[in-house]
mmCIF file of C-alpha atoms in Angstrom:
data_model
loop_
_atom_site.group_PDB
_atom_site.id
_atom_site.type_symbol
_atom_site.label_atom_id
_atom_site.label_comp_id
_atom_site.label_asym_id
_atom_site.label_seq_id
_atom_site.Cartn_x
_atom_site.Cartn_y
_atom_site.Cartn_z
ATOM 1 C CA MET A 1 -18.208 14.204 1.041
ATOM 2 C CA PRO A 2 -18.165 10.869 2.845
ATOM 3 C CA LEU A 3 -17.616 7.913 0.663
ATOM 4 C CA GLN A 4 -20.628 5.589 -0.102
ATOM 5 C CA ALA A 5 -20.830 1.960 -0.560
ATOM 6 C CA HIS A 6 -21.528 0.679 -4.145
ATOM 7 C CA HIS A 7 -20.137 3.960 -5.544
ATOM 8 C CA LEU A 8 -16.924 5.039 -7.386
ATOM 9 C CA PHE A 9 -14.803 7.723 -6.073
ATOM 10 C CA ILE A 10 -12.118 9.522 -7.831
ATOM 11 C CA GLU A 11 -9.079 10.290 -5.779
ATOM 12 C CA ALA A 12 -7.960 13.487 -7.350
ATOM 13 C CA PHE A 13 -4.203 13.908 -8.047
ATOM 14 C CA ASN A 14 -4.556 17.388 -9.501
ATOM 15 C CA PRO A 15 -7.253 19.256 -11.441
ATOM 16 C CA HIS A 16 -6.663 16.976 -14.519
ATOM 17 C CA GLU A 17 -6.282 13.468 -13.380
ATOM 18 C CA GLY A 18 -7.011 10.976 -10.690
ATOM 19 C CA HIS A 19 -7.445 7.337 -9.719
ATOM 20 C CA VAL A 20 -10.941 5.663 -9.685
ATOM 21 C CA HIS A 21 -11.770 3.226 -6.887
ATOM 22 C CA GLY A 22 -15.007 1.151 -6.476
ATOM 23 C CA VAL A 23 -16.293 1.252 -2.904
ATOM 24 C CA THR A 24 -18.086 -1.987 -1.880
ATOM 25 C CA GLY A 25 -18.576 -1.203 1.833
ATOM 26 C CA ILE A 26 -18.123 1.412 4.496
ATOM 27 C CA ILE A 27 -16.670 -0.133 7.721
ATOM 28 C CA ALA A 28 -16.193 3.012 9.774
ATOM 29 C CA SER A 29 -16.216 6.699 9.201
ATOM 30 C CA CYS A 30 -15.655 9.649 11.588
ATOM 31 C CA ARG A 31 -14.436 13.223 11.692
ATOM 32 C CA SER A 32 -11.560 13.924 14.117
ATOM 33 C CA PRO A 33 -10.264 17.317 15.054
ATOM 34 C CA PHE A 34 -7.612 16.874 12.309
ATOM 35 C CA GLN A 35 -9.303 15.111 9.366
ATOM 36 C CA THR A 36 -11.968 12.852 7.998
ATOM 37 C CA ILE A 37 -11.074 9.118 8.756
ATOM 38 C CA GLU A 38 -12.707 6.313 6.868
ATOM 39 C CA VAL A 39 -12.112 2.554 6.807
ATOM 40 C CA VAL A 40 -13.667 1.178 3.681
ATOM 41 C CA GLU A 41 -13.790 -1.909 1.494
ATOM 42 C CA LEU A 42 -12.483 -1.363 -2.014
ATOM 43 C CA GLY A 43 -13.476 -3.940 -4.653
ATOM 44 C CA ALA A 44 -9.881 -4.212 -6.061
ATOM 45 C CA TYR A 45 -7.879 -3.888 -2.907
ATOM 46 C CA GLY A 46 -9.920 -4.907 -0.005
ATOM 47 C CA LYS A 47 -10.046 -3.052 3.380
ATOM 48 C CA ALA A 48 -8.415 0.424 3.239
ATOM 49 C CA LEU A 49 -7.751 3.525 5.325
ATOM 50 C CA VAL A 50 -8.762 6.655 3.604
ATOM 51 C CA LEU A 51 -7.977 10.108 5.149
ATOM 52 C CA ASP A 52 -9.541 13.251 3.703
ATOM 53 C CA GLY A 53 -10.507 11.244 0.678
ATOM 54 C CA LYS A 54 -6.861 10.034 -0.008
ATOM 55 C CA VAL A 55 -6.087 6.246 0.125
ATOM 56 C CA GLN A 56 -3.253 5.834 2.717
ATOM 57 C CA SER A 57 -3.006 1.921 2.975
ATOM 58 C CA THR A 58 -4.982 -1.114 1.602
ATOM 59 C CA VAL A 59 -4.648 -4.666 2.893
ATOM 60 C CA LEU A 60 -3.693 -5.907 -0.559
ATOM 61 C CA ASP A 61 -0.598 -3.831 -1.201
ATOM 62 C CA GLU A 62 0.338 -2.012 1.945
ATOM 63 C CA PHE A 63 3.278 -4.493 2.461
ATOM 64 C CA ILE A 64 4.983 -2.801 -0.642
ATOM 65 C CA TYR A 65 4.772 0.731 0.860
ATOM 66 C CA HIS A 66 5.758 -0.283 4.498
ATOM 67 C CA GLU A 67 8.638 -2.541 3.550
ATOM 68 C CA SER A 68 9.930 0.257 1.356
ATOM 69 C CA ILE A 69 9.944 2.919 3.971
ATOM 70 C CA ILE A 70 11.359 0.668 6.813
ATOM 71 C CA HIS A 71 13.864 -1.927 5.671
ATOM 72 C CA PRO A 72 16.240 0.002 3.410
ATOM 73 C CA ALA A 73 16.787 2.585 6.178
ATOM 74 C CA LEU A 74 17.211 0.172 9.025
ATOM 75 C CA LEU A 75 19.407 -2.221 7.152
ATOM 76 C CA ARG A 76 21.922 0.618 6.296
ATOM 77 C CA HIS A 77 22.576 1.052 10.012
ATOM 78 C CA PRO A 78 24.782 -1.612 11.491
ATOM 79 C CA ASP A 79 22.810 -2.104 14.795
ATOM 80 C CA PRO A 80 19.618 -0.019 15.112
ATOM 81 C CA LYS A 81 18.161 -0.182 18.635
ATOM 82 C CA ARG A 82 15.994 2.889 18.951
ATOM 83 C CA VAL A 83 13.398 3.831 16.278
ATOM 84 C CA PHE A 84 11.034 6.866 16.205
ATOM 85 C CA VAL A 85 7.920 6.841 13.965
ATOM 86 C CA VAL A 86 5.850 9.954 13.031
ATOM 87 C CA GLY A 87 2.511 8.982 11.855
ATOM 88 C CA GLY A 88 2.025 5.356 10.657
ATOM 89 C CA GLY A 89 -1.170 5.016 12.837
ATOM 90 C CA GLU A 90 -2.111 1.767 11.007
ATOM 91 C CA GLY A 91 0.664 0.070 12.936
ATOM 92 C CA ALA A 92 2.225 -1.453 9.851
ATOM 93 C CA PRO A 93 5.583 0.484 10.192
ATOM 94 C CA LEU A 94 5.912 -0.852 13.669
ATOM 95 C CA ARG A 95 5.120 -4.336 12.308
ATOM 96 C CA GLU A 96 8.050 -4.121 9.934
ATOM 97 C CA ILE A 97 10.388 -2.358 12.535
ATOM 98 C CA LEU A 98 9.916 -5.079 15.023
ATOM 99 C CA LYS A 99 11.090 -7.737 12.619
ATOM 100 C CA HIS A 100 14.593 -6.383 13.232
ATOM 101 C CA ARG A 101 16.124 -8.405 15.882
ATOM 102 C CA SER A 102 18.216 -5.504 17.217
ATOM 103 C CA VAL A 103 15.380 -3.131 17.883
ATOM 104 C CA GLU A 104 14.891 -2.474 21.555
ATOM 105 C CA ARG A 105 12.451 0.452 21.457
ATOM 106 C CA ALA A 106 10.081 1.819 18.976
ATOM 107 C CA LEU A 107 8.176 5.015 19.750
ATOM 108 C CA LEU A 108 5.226 5.962 17.585
ATOM 109 C CA VAL A 109 3.957 9.571 17.582
ATOM 110 C CA ASP A 110 0.586 10.192 15.713
ATOM 111 C CA ILE A 111 -1.146 13.409 16.463
ATOM 112 C CA ASP A 112 -4.561 11.844 15.685
ATOM 113 C CA SER A 113 -5.510 9.104 18.165
ATOM 114 C CA GLU A 114 -8.712 8.292 16.371
ATOM 115 C CA VAL A 115 -6.640 6.997 13.546
ATOM 116 C CA VAL A 116 -4.844 4.548 15.684
ATOM 117 C CA ASP A 117 -8.050 3.562 17.388
ATOM 118 C CA LEU A 118 -9.887 2.888 14.242
ATOM 119 C CA CYS A 119 -7.106 1.000 12.652
ATOM 120 C CA ARG A 120 -6.679 -1.117 15.780
ATOM 121 C CA ARG A 121 -10.327 -1.984 15.786
ATOM 122 C CA HIS A 122 -10.959 -2.420 11.991
ATOM 123 C CA LEU A 123 -7.569 -3.078 10.360
ATOM 124 C CA PRO A 124 -5.799 -5.315 13.041
ATOM 125 C CA GLU A 125 -4.147 -7.326 10.169
ATOM 126 C CA MET A 126 -1.974 -4.214 9.370
ATOM 127 C CA SER A 127 -0.421 -3.877 12.853
ATOM 128 C CA ALA A 128 -0.365 -7.808 13.452
ATOM 129 C CA GLY A 129 -0.091 -7.275 17.234
ATOM 130 C CA ALA A 130 2.631 -4.680 17.024
ATOM 131 C CA PHE A 131 0.868 -2.281 19.277
ATOM 132 C CA ASP A 132 0.969 -4.782 22.048
ATOM 133 C CA ASP A 133 4.611 -5.547 21.840
ATOM 134 C CA PRO A 134 6.515 -4.294 25.050
ATOM 135 C CA ARG A 135 9.075 -2.551 22.970
ATOM 136 C CA VAL A 136 6.492 -0.088 21.591
ATOM 137 C CA ARG A 137 5.191 3.084 23.070
ATOM 138 C CA VAL A 138 2.568 5.300 21.405
ATOM 139 C CA GLU A 139 2.113 9.025 22.035
ATOM 140 C CA HIS A 140 -0.620 11.284 20.635
ATOM 141 C CA MET A 141 0.922 14.899 20.226
ATOM 142 C CA ASN A 142 2.709 16.970 17.562
ATOM 143 C CA ALA A 143 5.930 15.154 16.580
ATOM 144 C CA ARG A 144 7.792 18.165 15.986
ATOM 145 C CA THR A 145 7.175 19.527 19.555
ATOM 146 C CA PHE A 146 8.085 16.160 20.863
ATOM 147 C CA LEU A 147 11.421 16.149 19.099
ATOM 148 C CA GLU A 148 12.189 19.892 19.866
ATOM 149 C CA THR A 149 11.762 19.240 23.601
ATOM 150 C CA SER A 150 13.342 15.690 23.785
ATOM 151 C CA GLU A 151 16.911 15.009 24.410
ATOM 152 C CA GLU A 152 16.725 11.463 23.285
ATOM 153 C CA THR A 153 18.567 10.311 20.268
ATOM 154 C CA PHE A 154 17.381 7.653 17.706
ATOM 155 C CA ASP A 155 19.065 5.301 15.268
ATOM 156 C CA GLN A 156 16.258 5.793 12.851
ATOM 157 C CA ILE A 157 13.508 8.192 12.365
ATOM 158 C CA ILE A 158 10.580 7.418 9.984
ATOM 159 C CA ILE A 159 8.277 10.102 8.784
ATOM 160 C CA ASP A 160 5.152 8.258 7.570
ATOM 161 C CA ILE A 161 2.678 11.102 7.218
ATOM 162 C CA SER A 162 0.229 12.246 4.304
ATOM 163 C CA GLU A 163 1.233 14.886 1.927
ATOM 164 C CA PRO A 164 1.285 18.564 3.357
ATOM 165 C CA VAL A 165 -1.914 20.574 3.011
ATOM 166 C CA GLU A 166 -2.553 24.143 4.123
ATOM 167 C CA GLU A 167 -5.308 23.183 6.636
ATOM 168 C CA GLY A 168 -3.265 20.756 8.596
ATOM 169 C CA PRO A 169 -0.159 20.480 10.833
ATOM 170 C CA ALA A 170 1.763 18.124 8.580
ATOM 171 C CA TYR A 171 3.289 20.817 6.351
ATOM 172 C CA LEU A 172 5.718 21.783 9.211
ATOM 173 C CA LEU A 173 7.263 18.278 8.947
ATOM 174 C CA PHE A 174 8.668 18.927 5.517
ATOM 175 C CA THR A 175 10.759 22.004 6.082
ATOM 176 C CA GLN A 176 14.396 22.676 6.492
ATOM 177 C CA GLU A 177 13.771 23.798 10.085
ATOM 178 C CA PHE A 178 12.097 20.518 10.977
ATOM 179 C CA TYR A 179 14.895 18.440 9.260
ATOM 180 C CA ARG A 180 17.441 20.259 11.296
ATOM 181 C CA ILE A 181 15.620 19.145 14.477
ATOM 182 C CA VAL A 182 15.609 15.654 13.195
ATOM 183 C CA PHE A 183 19.367 15.817 12.483
ATOM 184 C CA ASP A 184 20.019 16.725 16.133
ATOM 185 C CA ARG A 185 17.958 13.782 17.348
ATOM 186 C CA LEU A 186 19.825 11.156 15.240
ATOM 187 C CA SER A 187 22.589 9.049 16.508
ATOM 188 C CA ALA A 188 25.982 9.009 14.952
ATOM 189 C CA GLU A 189 25.096 6.628 12.187
ATOM 190 C CA GLY A 190 21.390 7.368 12.353
ATOM 191 C CA SER A 191 19.115 8.283 9.382
ATOM 192 C CA LEU A 192 15.855 9.605 8.557
ATOM 193 C CA ALA A 193 13.418 7.929 6.071
ATOM 194 C CA VAL A 194 10.420 9.797 4.601
ATOM 195 C CA GLN A 195 7.639 9.263 2.147
ATOM 196 C CA ALA A 196 8.301 12.094 -0.352
ATOM 197 C CA GLY A 197 5.224 12.051 -2.705
ATOM 198 C CA THR A 198 4.690 10.870 -6.180
ATOM 199 C CA VAL A 199 7.273 10.490 -8.925
ATOM 200 C CA SER A 200 4.595 10.786 -11.554
ATOM 201 C CA LEU A 201 5.840 12.279 -14.725
ATOM 202 C CA THR A 202 3.203 14.997 -14.311
ATOM 203 C CA ASP A 203 3.953 15.838 -10.709
ATOM 204 C CA LEU A 204 7.574 15.558 -9.698
ATOM 205 C CA GLY A 205 7.575 18.964 -7.649
ATOM 206 C CA CYS A 206 7.054 17.555 -4.149
ATOM 207 C CA PHE A 207 9.605 14.739 -4.453
ATOM 208 C CA ALA A 208 12.207 17.005 -6.011
ATOM 209 C CA ALA A 209 11.525 19.765 -3.319
ATOM 210 C CA VAL A 210 11.848 17.502 -0.287
ATOM 211 C CA HIS A 211 14.991 16.021 -1.984
ATOM 212 C CA SER A 212 16.506 19.492 -2.236
ATOM 213 C CA THR A 213 15.621 20.434 1.207
ATOM 214 C CA LEU A 214 17.115 17.286 2.790
ATOM 215 C CA ARG A 215 20.225 18.074 0.792
ATOM 216 C CA SER A 216 20.603 21.324 2.667
ATOM 217 C CA VAL A 217 20.873 19.578 6.017
ATOM 218 C CA PHE A 218 22.008 16.111 5.573
ATOM 219 C CA PRO A 219 25.488 14.840 4.244
ATOM 220 C CA THR A 220 23.820 11.577 2.724
ATOM 221 C CA VAL A 221 20.676 11.796 0.733
ATOM 222 C CA ALA A 222 19.347 8.815 -1.134
ATOM 223 C CA PRO A 223 16.057 8.918 -3.209
ATOM 224 C CA TYR A 224 14.329 5.849 -4.298
ATOM 225 C CA ILE A 225 11.015 4.618 -5.805
ATOM 226 C CA ALA A 226 8.402 1.968 -5.353
ATOM 227 C CA ASP A 227 5.198 1.273 -7.282
ATOM 228 C CA ILE A 228 2.258 1.206 -5.017
ATOM 229 C CA PRO A 229 -0.785 -0.008 -7.154
ATOM 230 C CA SER A 230 -3.561 1.444 -5.012
ATOM 231 C CA PHE A 231 -1.948 4.818 -5.209
ATOM 232 C CA GLY A 232 -2.175 4.764 -9.112
ATOM 233 C CA ARG A 233 1.268 6.258 -9.339
ATOM 234 C CA PRO A 234 4.867 5.292 -8.508
ATOM 235 C CA TRP A 235 5.907 6.729 -5.035
ATOM 236 C CA GLY A 236 9.087 8.369 -3.870
ATOM 237 C CA PHE A 237 10.889 7.796 -0.684
ATOM 238 C CA ILE A 238 14.207 9.475 0.563
ATOM 239 C CA ILE A 239 16.676 8.274 3.200
ATOM 240 C CA ALA A 240 18.863 11.077 4.621
ATOM 241 C CA GLY A 241 21.545 10.420 7.184
ATOM 242 C CA LYS A 242 25.010 10.734 8.505
ATOM 243 C CA GLY A 243 26.411 7.332 7.506
ATOM 244 C CA LYS A 244 26.464 4.851 4.608
ATOM 245 C CA HIS A 245 24.739 5.590 1.483
ATOM 246 C CA PRO A 246 22.055 2.881 1.117
ATOM 247 C CA ALA A 247 22.450 2.556 -2.715
ATOM 248 C CA ALA A 248 26.185 1.307 -1.851
ATOM 249 C CA MET A 249 24.719 -1.929 -0.550
ATOM 250 C CA GLY A 250 24.855 -4.487 -3.285
ATOM 251 C CA ARG A 251 22.332 -7.183 -3.882
ATOM 252 C CA ASP A 252 24.192 -9.805 -1.905
ATOM 253 C CA GLU A 253 24.900 -7.409 0.940
ATOM 254 C CA VAL A 254 21.126 -6.729 1.252
ATOM 255 C CA ASP A 255 20.171 -10.386 1.126
ATOM 256 C CA ARG A 256 22.773 -11.267 3.755
ATOM 257 C CA ALA A 257 21.664 -8.550 6.059
ATOM 258 C CA ILE A 258 17.983 -9.660 5.780
ATOM 259 C CA ALA A 259 18.952 -13.229 6.567
ATOM 260 C CA GLU A 260 21.022 -12.315 9.617
ATOM 261 C CA ARG A 261 18.881 -9.325 10.999
ATOM 262 C CA VAL A 262 15.212 -9.718 10.067
ATOM 263 C CA GLN A 263 12.948 -12.323 11.491
ATOM 264 C CA GLY A 264 9.778 -12.971 9.529
ATOM 265 C CA PRO A 265 8.975 -12.981 5.871
ATOM 266 C CA LEU A 266 9.412 -10.022 3.598
ATOM 267 C CA ARG A 267 7.047 -10.118 0.470
ATOM 268 C CA PHE A 268 8.623 -7.237 -1.481
ATOM 269 C CA TYR A 269 12.009 -6.223 -0.386
ATOM 270 C CA ASP A 270 15.260 -8.088 -1.066
ATOM 271 C CA GLY A 271 18.586 -7.467 -2.736
ATOM 272 C CA GLU A 272 17.295 -7.356 -6.275
ATOM 273 C CA THR A 273 14.417 -5.143 -5.290
ATOM 274 C CA HIS A 274 16.817 -2.799 -3.530
ATOM 275 C CA ALA A 275 18.799 -2.257 -6.642
ATOM 276 C CA MET A 276 15.759 -1.728 -8.737
ATOM 277 C CA MET A 277 14.363 0.975 -6.198
ATOM 278 C CA PHE A 278 17.544 2.967 -6.086
ATOM 279 C CA ALA A 279 18.037 2.996 -9.998
ATOM 280 C CA LEU A 280 16.108 6.111 -10.778
ATOM 281 C CA PRO A 281 14.893 6.843 -14.407
ATOM 282 C CA LYS A 282 16.897 9.588 -16.204
ATOM 283 C CA HIS A 283 14.082 11.999 -16.232
ATOM 284 C CA VAL A 284 13.727 11.684 -12.507
ATOM 285 C CA ARG A 285 17.305 12.270 -11.999
ATOM 286 C CA GLN A 286 17.344 15.297 -14.170
ATOM 287 C CA ALA A 287 14.412 16.712 -12.164
ATOM 288 C CA LEU A 288 16.151 16.327 -8.827
ATOM 289 C CA ASP A 289 19.326 17.824 -10.360
ATOM 290 C CA ARG A 290 17.371 20.986 -11.479
ATOM 291 C CA GLU A 291 15.486 21.531 -8.408
ATOM 292 C CA THR A 292 16.867 24.245 -5.980
ATOM 293 C CA ARG A 293 13.835 25.068 -3.854
ATOM 294 C CA VAL A 294 14.374 24.699 -0.057
ATOM 295 C CA ILE A 295 11.135 24.152 1.843
ATOM 296 C CA GLU A 296 11.009 26.506 4.775
ATOM 297 C CA ASP A 297 8.468 27.261 7.731
ATOM 298 C CA ASN A 298 7.696 30.694 6.116
ATOM 299 C CA HIS A 299 7.747 29.168 2.555
ATOM 300 C CA PRO A 300 5.987 25.922 2.912
ATOM 301 C CA LEU A 301 5.199 23.146 0.373
ATOM 302 C CA PHE A 302 1.375 22.478 -0.082
ATOM 303 C CA ALA A 303 0.039 19.461 -1.959
ATOM 304 C CA PHE A 304 -3.037 19.445 -4.223
ATOM 305 C CA ARG A 305 -6.114 18.771 -2.346
#
C-alpha cells in the first residue's frame, strides 16, 4: 500500500516487531518494473527514499551508512583507482568514493533506472553532484551479468543493495557463486564491501549467513557494525578481500590516511569510530562463530518482507 501523508507507517522487521515512522509529506511515488519507489518526508528524519516499504536512506542520517560502507574499505587499499558500485541509486556512495583523491573511475550499476532518476530529481543533496563528475559512469542492468561478462578488474567493489527477497533479482547477489565472480574481478589488493543486514539481537541470521558465505570464498573477512537511527536497529557490514585486514588499522593510522587521502569532511568516520565499529559484542561474535550456512544460488537467503 502506498504511504500517505500525515499517517504513521510501520516498517516491519519481522512478524513481531517494527519501526514506526511519521510521514509528513509525499514527494514522489511510482512503481517500476522492479519495485515500489517513494520519496517521502519523514517527521523525524526529513526526506527519505523508501523502496517496497523499507527505508533506504534519509537526509538526516544517511552519512552514517554511506561513510561506513565506503571509507573503511577504500582506506585499507593502498591506492584505490577503480571502484565498482552495485545499487546505491541515491548517488551517496559515489559522493563518498569521489572524496578519495586516488580514484580515477567509479562505475555504478543499478538495475532500476527509475530509482536513480527520482533521486537525482528529488534527493540531489545525497549525490551532491556526483552523477555529473567526469570520473563517474552509470549503467542500468543486472550487476551480476555485467561482472560475469566483463574482463575489467576493480580495486574496490561495493554492494549497496536492499535485502534479498524472493520476488526480486537481489538474492542472486548474496550467494557463494556471485562472490566468486566478484573475487575474480578484484585486483591483487582489492576488496568487496557489502551491507549485510541487521545485527539485531532478534535477527542475526542474515548477517551471520553472509559472513559465513564470504569466508568460503575470501581469505580476509572483516565484519563490523554501525548504528543507523532511521533503520531502528544496528546494521552490519562486511569487508572481504585479498589484502590487509581493516581491523588491523589502528586509530592513528586511520586518521593519517583520512588526512592524506580524503578531501572533504567526514561527519561520522574517523580512527576512533573505526575501532568501535570493528569491536563486535560477544554475542555477535558467538553467532558468527556458530554459523555454518553457505548461501548458494540453489539455496538462497530470503529476508522477511
